[in-house]
Short mmCIF file of C-alpha atoms and ligand atoms in Angstrom, two decimals:
data_model
loop_
_atom_site.label_atom_id
_atom_site.label_comp_id
_atom_site.label_asym_id
_atom_site.label_seq_id
_atom_site.Cartn_x
_atom_site.Cartn_y
_atom_site.Cartn_z
CA UNK A 1 41.59 139.41 58.67
CA UNK A 2 42.30 137.46 55.45
CA UNK A 3 41.41 140.57 53.48
CA UNK A 4 43.76 142.54 55.48
CA UNK A 5 46.34 139.99 54.96
CA UNK A 6 46.28 140.24 51.14
CA UNK A 7 46.99 144.08 51.51
CA UNK A 8 49.09 144.55 54.54
CA UNK A 9 50.94 141.19 55.38
CA UNK A 10 54.77 141.53 55.19
CA UNK A 11 55.85 142.35 51.75
CA UNK A 12 52.28 142.86 50.29
CA UNK A 13 52.51 146.68 49.83
CA UNK A 14 55.79 146.30 47.76
CA UNK A 15 54.42 143.45 45.82
CA UNK A 16 51.20 145.37 44.99
CA UNK A 17 53.40 148.37 43.88
CA UNK A 18 55.43 146.13 41.61
CA UNK A 19 52.02 144.76 39.96
CA UNK A 20 50.77 148.24 39.53
CA UNK A 21 53.92 149.60 38.16
CA UNK A 22 54.02 146.85 35.30
CA UNK A 23 50.49 147.59 34.71
CA UNK A 24 51.14 151.21 34.54
CA UNK A 25 54.03 150.68 31.98
CA UNK A 26 51.56 148.84 29.87
CA UNK A 27 48.83 151.20 30.03
CA UNK A 28 51.44 153.99 29.35
CA UNK A 29 51.83 152.19 25.85
CA UNK A 30 48.32 151.26 25.39
CA UNK A 31 46.20 153.84 27.14
CA UNK A 32 42.87 152.57 25.65
CA UNK A 33 43.49 148.77 26.84
CA UNK A 34 40.82 146.65 27.96
CA UNK A 35 41.58 145.18 31.46
CA UNK A 36 40.21 142.10 32.98
CA UNK A 37 40.92 141.25 36.68
CA UNK A 38 40.34 137.73 37.56
CA UNK A 39 39.74 136.84 41.28
CA UNK A 40 39.44 140.41 42.13
CA UNK A 41 37.70 139.66 45.51
CA UNK A 42 37.71 142.64 47.85
CA UNK A 43 39.48 144.83 44.98
CA UNK A 44 42.82 144.88 47.22
CA UNK A 45 44.91 144.96 44.22
CA UNK A 46 42.25 146.98 42.12
CA UNK A 47 42.48 149.97 44.45
CA UNK A 48 46.07 150.48 44.09
CA UNK A 49 46.18 149.73 40.29
CA UNK A 50 43.28 151.99 39.37
CA UNK A 51 44.95 154.67 41.59
CA UNK A 52 48.18 154.48 39.40
CA UNK A 53 46.41 153.86 36.02
CA UNK A 54 44.44 156.83 36.56
CA UNK A 55 42.27 157.19 33.39
CA UNK A 56 44.73 155.38 31.06
CA UNK A 57 42.63 152.50 30.26
CA UNK A 58 39.61 151.89 28.04
CA UNK A 59 37.71 149.30 30.15
CA UNK A 60 38.05 147.31 33.27
CA UNK A 61 36.12 144.04 33.87
CA UNK A 62 36.24 143.24 37.44
CA UNK A 63 35.60 139.48 38.08
CA UNK A 64 35.57 137.12 40.73
CA UNK A 65 34.12 133.35 41.07
CA UNK A 66 31.65 135.22 43.69
CA UNK A 67 29.35 137.93 42.95
CA UNK A 68 29.13 138.63 46.65
CA UNK A 69 31.90 141.01 46.52
CA UNK A 70 30.59 143.19 43.68
CA UNK A 71 27.95 145.70 45.52
CA UNK A 72 30.84 146.88 48.02
CA UNK A 73 33.12 147.09 44.85
CA UNK A 74 30.82 148.90 42.95
CA UNK A 75 30.71 151.59 45.72
CA UNK A 76 34.50 151.63 46.15
CA UNK A 77 34.95 152.41 42.47
CA UNK A 78 32.29 154.54 41.78
CA UNK A 79 34.69 157.10 40.39
CA UNK A 80 35.50 154.67 37.35
CA UNK A 81 31.87 153.56 37.10
CA UNK A 82 31.68 154.63 33.46
CA UNK A 83 34.61 152.16 32.27
CA UNK A 84 34.04 149.46 34.83
CA UNK A 85 31.75 146.20 34.57
CA UNK A 86 31.35 143.50 37.20
CA UNK A 87 30.98 139.87 36.29
CA UNK A 88 31.06 136.45 37.66
CA UNK A 89 33.96 134.44 36.10
CA UNK A 90 35.29 131.02 37.29
CA UNK A 91 38.76 130.59 35.84
CA UNK A 92 38.61 126.89 36.09
CA UNK A 93 35.45 126.79 33.75
CA UNK A 94 34.80 127.10 30.10
CA UNK A 95 35.06 131.34 29.35
CA UNK A 96 32.65 131.28 26.41
CA UNK A 97 29.97 129.46 28.43
CA UNK A 98 30.15 132.00 31.09
CA UNK A 99 29.52 134.79 28.50
CA UNK A 100 33.13 135.99 27.81
CA UNK A 101 34.18 136.44 24.20
CA UNK A 102 37.49 134.91 23.11
CA UNK A 103 40.61 137.17 22.66
CA UNK A 104 38.82 140.32 23.76
CA UNK A 105 41.14 141.76 26.49
CA UNK A 106 44.63 143.45 26.19
CA UNK A 107 45.78 142.93 29.69
CA UNK A 108 44.65 140.14 32.32
CA UNK A 109 45.44 140.58 36.09
CA UNK A 110 45.71 137.57 38.52
CA UNK A 111 46.52 138.72 42.02
CA UNK A 112 47.16 135.69 44.02
CA UNK A 113 44.46 133.26 42.58
CA UNK A 114 45.67 131.12 39.80
CA UNK A 115 47.45 128.85 42.34
CA UNK A 116 44.10 128.10 43.96
CA UNK A 117 42.94 125.99 41.23
CA UNK A 118 42.84 122.25 40.67
CA UNK A 119 45.00 122.22 37.45
CA UNK A 120 47.40 124.93 36.69
CA UNK A 121 47.70 124.26 32.88
CA UNK A 122 43.90 123.71 32.41
CA UNK A 123 43.32 127.42 34.16
CA UNK A 124 45.89 129.06 32.04
CA UNK A 125 44.33 127.78 28.94
CA UNK A 126 41.11 129.30 29.93
CA UNK A 127 43.04 132.66 30.77
CA UNK A 128 44.67 132.44 27.22
CA UNK A 129 41.32 132.22 25.68
CA UNK A 130 40.46 135.46 27.16
CA UNK A 131 43.58 137.63 26.13
CA UNK A 132 44.18 138.88 22.46
CA UNK A 133 47.47 137.66 20.86
CA UNK A 134 49.98 140.29 21.96
CA UNK A 135 48.33 141.06 25.00
CA UNK A 136 49.53 140.26 28.41
CA UNK A 137 49.10 138.29 31.76
CA UNK A 138 50.21 139.99 35.14
CA UNK A 139 50.36 137.60 37.80
CA UNK A 140 51.31 137.98 41.38
CA UNK A 141 52.14 134.55 42.79
CA UNK A 142 53.87 132.96 45.88
CA UNK A 143 56.89 131.39 44.18
CA UNK A 144 58.87 130.02 47.21
CA UNK A 145 57.46 127.43 49.46
CA UNK A 146 60.33 127.62 52.08
CA UNK A 147 58.77 130.22 54.29
CA UNK A 148 56.34 128.43 56.38
CA UNK A 149 53.78 131.22 57.32
CA UNK A 150 51.57 130.90 54.24
CA UNK A 151 50.82 127.18 54.90
CA UNK A 152 50.10 128.08 58.35
CA UNK A 153 47.95 130.72 57.84
CA UNK A 154 46.11 129.30 54.67
CA UNK A 155 46.36 125.68 55.34
CA UNK A 156 43.00 125.71 56.94
CA UNK A 157 41.19 126.98 53.83
CA UNK A 158 40.27 124.21 51.44
CA UNK A 159 41.13 126.10 48.43
CA UNK A 160 44.88 125.91 49.75
CA UNK A 161 44.90 122.22 48.77
CA UNK A 162 43.02 122.27 45.35
CA UNK A 163 46.28 121.55 43.46
CA UNK A 164 46.86 118.17 45.24
CA UNK A 165 46.01 116.01 42.31
CA UNK A 166 47.98 118.30 39.88
CA UNK A 167 51.34 117.26 41.98
CA UNK A 168 51.17 120.24 44.31
CA UNK A 169 51.12 118.42 47.36
CA UNK A 170 52.44 120.51 50.21
CA UNK A 171 51.45 123.78 48.81
CA UNK A 172 49.61 125.03 45.78
CA UNK A 173 52.36 127.29 44.75
CA UNK A 174 55.13 126.71 42.26
CA UNK A 175 58.56 128.43 41.37
CA UNK A 176 59.11 130.71 38.41
CA UNK A 177 60.79 127.75 36.18
CA UNK A 178 57.39 125.92 36.69
CA UNK A 179 55.45 128.98 36.00
CA UNK A 180 57.64 129.34 32.82
CA UNK A 181 56.94 126.00 31.70
CA UNK A 182 53.20 125.95 32.27
CA UNK A 183 53.11 129.43 30.30
CA UNK A 184 54.96 128.04 27.25
CA UNK A 185 52.74 125.14 27.08
CA UNK A 186 49.42 127.08 27.14
CA UNK A 187 49.92 129.78 24.22
CA UNK A 188 51.99 132.34 26.51
CA UNK A 189 55.64 133.26 25.84
CA UNK A 190 56.82 132.32 29.36
CA UNK A 191 57.98 134.29 32.16
CA UNK A 192 58.90 137.81 30.27
CA UNK A 193 60.00 139.25 33.29
CA UNK A 194 59.64 138.63 36.94
CA UNK A 195 60.41 140.83 40.12
CA UNK A 196 63.37 139.49 41.89
CA UNK A 197 63.88 137.54 45.06
CA UNK A 198 63.90 138.90 48.64
CA UNK A 199 64.41 136.14 51.52
CA UNK A 200 61.55 137.16 53.87
CA UNK A 201 59.06 138.02 50.98
CA UNK A 202 58.73 134.94 48.63
CA UNK A 203 56.23 136.39 45.93
CA UNK A 204 56.85 137.59 42.73
CA UNK A 205 55.14 139.59 39.90
CA UNK A 206 55.57 137.95 36.63
CA UNK A 207 54.43 139.10 33.15
CA UNK A 208 53.92 136.99 30.15
CA UNK A 209 52.78 137.81 26.59
CA UNK A 210 50.14 135.87 24.68
CA UNK A 211 51.52 134.60 21.54
CA UNK A 212 50.50 133.16 18.26
CA UNK A 213 52.53 132.76 14.86
CA UNK A 214 52.29 136.45 14.16
CA UNK A 215 53.58 137.46 17.76
CA UNK A 216 56.25 134.93 17.97
CA UNK A 217 57.48 136.09 14.72
CA UNK A 218 57.59 139.74 15.96
CA UNK A 219 59.26 138.51 19.07
CA UNK A 220 62.00 136.27 17.37
CA UNK A 221 62.31 137.15 13.67
CA UNK A 222 65.13 135.09 13.15
CA UNK A 223 63.55 131.95 14.27
CA UNK A 224 60.22 132.70 12.38
CA UNK A 225 59.12 130.42 9.58
CA UNK A 226 57.35 133.60 8.31
CA UNK A 227 60.69 135.51 7.72
CA UNK A 228 60.42 134.90 3.80
CA UNK A 229 57.02 136.84 3.85
CA UNK A 230 58.63 139.72 5.39
CA UNK A 231 61.52 139.68 3.10
CA UNK A 232 59.21 140.12 0.00
CA UNK A 233 58.66 143.82 1.01
CA UNK A 234 61.28 146.38 1.53
CA UNK A 235 63.28 145.77 4.52
CA UNK A 236 65.66 148.06 6.27
CA UNK A 237 68.14 146.12 8.55
CA UNK A 238 69.74 148.17 11.26
CA UNK A 239 72.76 146.37 12.28
CA UNK A 240 74.16 145.98 15.67
CA UNK A 241 77.40 144.49 16.76
CA UNK A 242 76.02 140.85 18.36
CA UNK A 243 75.87 137.81 16.18
CA UNK A 244 71.91 137.70 16.14
CA UNK A 245 71.91 140.65 13.90
CA UNK A 246 74.80 139.80 11.79
CA UNK A 247 73.34 136.56 10.90
CA UNK A 248 70.24 138.42 9.77
CA UNK A 249 72.25 140.75 7.51
C1 SAM B 1 43.33 135.10 47.52
S1 SAM B 1 42.20 136.06 47.04
C2 SAM B 1 42.85 137.03 46.11
C3 SAM B 1 42.84 138.50 46.78
C4 SAM B 1 42.25 139.51 45.61
N1 SAM B 1 42.79 139.40 44.42
C5 SAM B 1 42.47 140.90 46.19
O1 SAM B 1 43.39 141.59 45.79
O2 SAM B 1 41.93 141.11 47.18
C6 SAM B 1 41.44 134.85 45.89
C7 SAM B 1 40.19 135.32 45.26
O3 SAM B 1 40.10 134.51 44.19
C8 SAM B 1 38.79 134.11 43.94
N2 SAM B 1 38.87 132.73 43.34
C9 SAM B 1 38.96 131.56 44.08
N3 SAM B 1 38.79 130.67 42.93
C10 SAM B 1 38.52 131.14 41.89
C11 SAM B 1 37.95 130.74 40.46
N4 SAM B 1 37.98 129.42 40.16
N5 SAM B 1 37.70 131.65 39.51
C12 SAM B 1 37.83 132.93 39.86
N6 SAM B 1 37.99 133.47 41.11
C13 SAM B 1 38.38 132.49 42.10
C14 SAM B 1 38.20 134.19 45.44
O4 SAM B 1 36.80 134.30 45.58
C15 SAM B 1 38.92 135.28 46.17
O5 SAM B 1 38.40 136.61 45.85
#
């Protein structure tokens, strides 16, 4: 029943579509990207995503804390066999100790699993280590705790309460400003984009870019301490009408 819940519950089709559309936009630009999905479980999101990406990705690493899902997943995704790997990954534990290389993925996908961890900041730091600077983390999360149905349905599952000591007492889920804050603390840019709010469907797809000094200076050249480095080379300034570009000029 829970497997069905994650694909067929009210609003889920639309959220998976949003998640997929964002993944497809990234793959349109980076058709050789290496993708890693965390907590892929029964592959509810993977099915939709792979259908949409078609062949526009270099590799897809399908992970979950439990390897129990992999035999069936290998069968389900046999058409993509050449590009897929299946590996155990606990996002609460050190990624290198689990056999993963740091900064080796262009896109991480996490569909409804990051909230089910003890400490969001710790988990996000682990995820940040997996992704290359400039790469992206795509998250589907419950961002509004007002509708009670999630707590009623999932409150009997111990994982729902893991965030208790992290201050997530009545529910493990947090709102978009809180995600933004934790992203910014952990080497991501913050919520770069999030799908809008519909009253009955309190979930959101968020995307954030993994940043380091180089990526920060590309995103915000005017705030960058590296700007003098750039100006040593020939620089063409295309001026707009806004204050930001006139300051730069
Ligand atoms: C709510 S389900 C997500 C549904 C799944 N993404 C899908 O589309 O079918 C949560 C998944 O996260 C996995 N999970 C739970 N804790 C995890 C952890 N610490 N690290 C990695 N995966 C975890 C569970 O085994 C489960 O498959």
